[in-house]
Amino acid sequence: MADKAVPHFHNQAGVTVIAVGSKEFMCIGALPPFDHPHVFLDMGSETEIICQYCSTLFRYDPKLKPGTAEPAGCVWHDETPDKTAKAA
């Protein structure tokens, strides 16, 4: 299965600022099942953006690799089993 093209970040820890290495990404708020609607955020030419649902401040850091964050635990990887996979 291919990785997501758009990185997803969460703020389960409730940190003040999340530094991200991408200017376009999805915010999910908290971890499922307590997540908010997954919203696409695009910083454009800016270096900061606030999620309109959870008020998390995301700050672009060009030193970070795309798809990464600081704190690193704020990157969300959907580990839901593939529902299209057939049982062996």
Backbone as numpy.savetxt, mean C-alpha at the origin, in Angstrom:
# Nx Ny Nz CAx CAy CAz Cx Cy Cz
1.80 -17.11 -10.43 0.95 -15.94 -10.43 1.85 -14.70 -10.43
1.49 -13.72 -11.21 2.28 -12.50 -11.33 2.07 -11.60 -10.11
3.11 -10.84 -9.79 2.99 -9.87 -8.70 2.05 -8.75 -9.13
1.50 -8.05 -8.14 0.65 -6.90 -8.43 1.47 -5.83 -9.14
0.89 -5.20 -10.12 1.56 -4.11 -10.81 1.52 -2.84 -9.96
0.49 -2.69 -9.14 0.34 -1.51 -8.29 0.58 -1.94 -6.84
1.57 -1.34 -6.18 1.83 -1.72 -4.78 0.67 -1.31 -3.87
0.48 -2.09 -2.80 -0.56 -1.83 -1.81 0.11 -1.60 -0.46
-0.33 -0.56 0.24 0.22 -0.24 1.56 -0.91 -0.14 2.58
-0.58 -0.45 3.84 -1.55 -0.35 4.94 -0.90 0.39 6.10
-1.74 0.82 7.03 -1.24 1.50 8.23 -1.81 0.84 9.48
-1.68 -0.47 9.55 -2.17 -1.23 10.71 -1.54 -0.73 12.00
-0.28 -0.32 11.94 0.45 0.13 13.14 0.06 1.54 13.58
-0.62 2.28 12.72 -1.03 3.64 13.08 0.12 4.63 13.13
1.12 4.45 12.26 2.25 5.37 12.24 1.82 6.72 11.66
2.58 7.76 11.99 2.25 9.11 11.54 2.48 9.29 10.05
3.62 8.78 9.55 3.99 8.94 8.14 4.52 7.61 7.63
4.15 7.27 6.40 4.71 6.10 5.73 5.50 6.62 4.53
6.79 6.35 4.51 7.63 6.69 3.36 7.48 5.57 2.33
7.27 5.95 1.08 7.06 4.96 0.02 7.99 5.23 -1.15
8.32 4.18 -1.87 9.18 4.29 -3.05 8.40 4.37 -4.34
7.10 4.55 -4.26 6.23 4.65 -5.44 5.34 5.88 -5.29
5.06 6.53 -6.41 4.17 7.69 -6.37 2.74 7.33 -6.73
2.53 6.12 -7.22 1.20 5.61 -7.52 1.04 4.28 -6.81
-0.02 4.15 -5.99 -0.19 2.95 -5.18 -1.61 2.89 -4.65
-1.92 1.79 -3.96 -3.22 1.62 -3.32 -3.02 1.70 -1.81
-3.94 2.38 -1.14 -4.00 2.38 0.32 -5.18 1.51 0.71
-4.94 0.59 1.67 -6.04 -0.27 2.14 -6.41 0.04 3.59
-5.76 1.01 4.20 -6.05 1.37 5.60 -5.44 0.36 6.54
-6.28 -0.40 7.23 -5.81 -1.46 8.13 -5.77 -2.78 7.36
-5.27 -3.81 8.01 -5.24 -5.12 7.37 -6.64 -5.73 7.32
-6.90 -6.54 6.29 -8.19 -7.23 6.21 -8.39 -8.09 7.46
-9.57 -8.18 7.97 -10.85 -7.75 7.39 -11.26 -6.34 7.79
-10.36 -5.57 8.39 -10.71 -4.23 8.86 -10.23 -3.14 7.91
-9.94 -3.51 6.67 -9.47 -2.56 5.67 -10.61 -1.65 5.21
-10.23 -0.48 4.70 -11.23 0.41 4.09 -11.24 0.13 2.59
-12.15 0.74 1.83 -12.11 0.52 0.38 -10.71 0.80 -0.15
-10.21 -0.08 -0.99 -8.86 0.07 -1.52 -8.86 1.20 -2.54
-8.15 2.27 -2.21 -8.17 3.47 -3.05 -6.82 3.68 -3.73
-6.89 4.08 -5.00 -5.69 4.38 -5.77 -5.28 5.81 -5.47
-4.03 5.99 -5.08 -3.50 7.32 -4.80 -2.38 7.62 -5.78
-2.38 8.82 -6.33 -1.38 9.25 -7.31 -0.84 10.61 -6.87
0.44 10.65 -6.51 1.05 11.89 -6.05 1.30 12.88 -7.17
1.35 12.41 -8.41 1.67 13.31 -9.52 3.03 13.95 -9.30
3.09 15.27 -9.37 4.37 15.97 -9.20 4.66 16.29 -7.73
3.72 15.97 -6.85 3.91 16.22 -5.41 4.75 15.11 -4.78
5.15 15.31 -3.53 5.93 14.29 -2.82 5.18 13.73 -1.61
3.96 14.22 -1.37 3.14 13.73 -0.27 1.69 13.63 -0.71
0.97 12.71 -0.06 -0.47 12.59 -0.29 -1.10 12.01 0.96
-2.32 12.43 1.25 -3.06 11.93 2.41 -4.22 11.09 1.91
-4.36 9.89 2.47 -5.49 9.03 2.10 -6.78 9.65 2.64
-7.78 9.78 1.78 -9.03 10.41 2.18 -9.86 9.55 3.12
-9.56 8.25 3.21 -10.31 7.37 4.11 -9.70 7.30 5.50
-8.39 7.06 5.58 -7.77 6.82 6.88 -6.84 7.94 7.35
-6.67 8.96 6.52 -5.84 10.13 6.83 -4.37 9.80 7.02
-3.92 8.66 6.48 -2.49 8.33 6.53 -1.74 9.26 5.58
-0.63 9.80 6.05 0.23 10.63 5.22 1.29 9.73 4.59
1.32 9.72 3.27 2.34 8.98 2.52 3.32 10.00 1.96
4.61 9.74 2.14 5.65 10.64 1.66 6.58 9.87 0.73
6.75 10.37 -0.48 7.64 9.73 -1.45 9.09 9.89 -1.03
9.84 8.78 -1.06 11.27 8.79 -0.75 11.99 8.13 -1.92
12.67 8.92 -2.76 13.32 8.36 -3.94 14.44 7.37 -3.62
14.88 7.31 -2.36 15.91 6.35 -1.97 15.34 4.94 -1.81
14.02 4.85 -1.66 13.37 3.53 -1.53 13.09 2.95 -2.91
13.16 1.64 -3.01 12.83 0.97 -4.27 11.32 1.03 -4.49
10.88 1.07 -5.76 9.44 1.05 -6.03 8.76 -0.15 -5.35
7.61 0.09 -4.76 6.87 -0.98 -4.09 7.29 -1.24 -2.66
8.27 -0.49 -2.16 8.72 -0.68 -0.79 8.27 0.51 0.07
8.37 0.33 1.37 7.94 1.37 2.31 8.82 1.34 3.55
8.76 2.41 4.29 9.40 2.49 5.60 8.37 3.06 6.55
7.90 2.34 7.51 8.30 1.00 7.92 7.94 -0.07 6.87
8.85 -1.02 6.73 8.69 -2.07 5.72 7.43 -2.91 5.94
6.98 -3.02 7.18 5.78 -3.80 7.48 4.50 -3.20 6.93
4.57 -2.01 6.37 3.37 -1.36 5.81 3.07 -1.79 4.38
3.93 -2.63 3.80 3.65 -3.18 2.47 2.71 -4.36 2.65
1.63 -4.39 1.86 0.66 -5.48 1.96 0.80 -6.41 0.77
0.92 -7.70 1.08 0.95 -8.75 0.06 -0.26 -9.62 0.29
-1.18 -9.62 -0.66 -2.39 -10.44 -0.54 -1.97 -11.90 -0.59
-2.18 -12.60 0.51 -1.79 -14.01 0.57 -3.00 -14.91 0.57
-4.11 -14.39 0.00 -5.32 -15.19 -0.13 -5.05 -16.29 -1.14
-5.40 -17.54 -0.84 -5.17 -18.61 -1.81 -5.88 -18.31 -3.12
-5.25 -18.69 -4.21 -5.82 -18.49 -5.54 -7.07 -19.34 -5.67
-8.22 -18.71 -5.80 -9.48 -19.43 -5.87 -9.67 -20.15 -7.19
-8.84 -19.82 -8.18 -8.98 -20.49 -9.47 -8.13 -21.75 -9.55
-7.25 -21.94 -8.56 -6.40 -23.13 -8.57 -7.23 -24.36 -8.24
-6.96 -25.43 -8.93 -7.69 -26.68 -8.68 -6.95 -27.50 -7.64
-7.72 -28.19 -6.82 -7.13 -29.06 -5.80 -6.41 -30.21 -6.49
-5.29 -30.59 -5.92 -4.49 -31.67 -6.52 -5.07 -33.02 -6.20
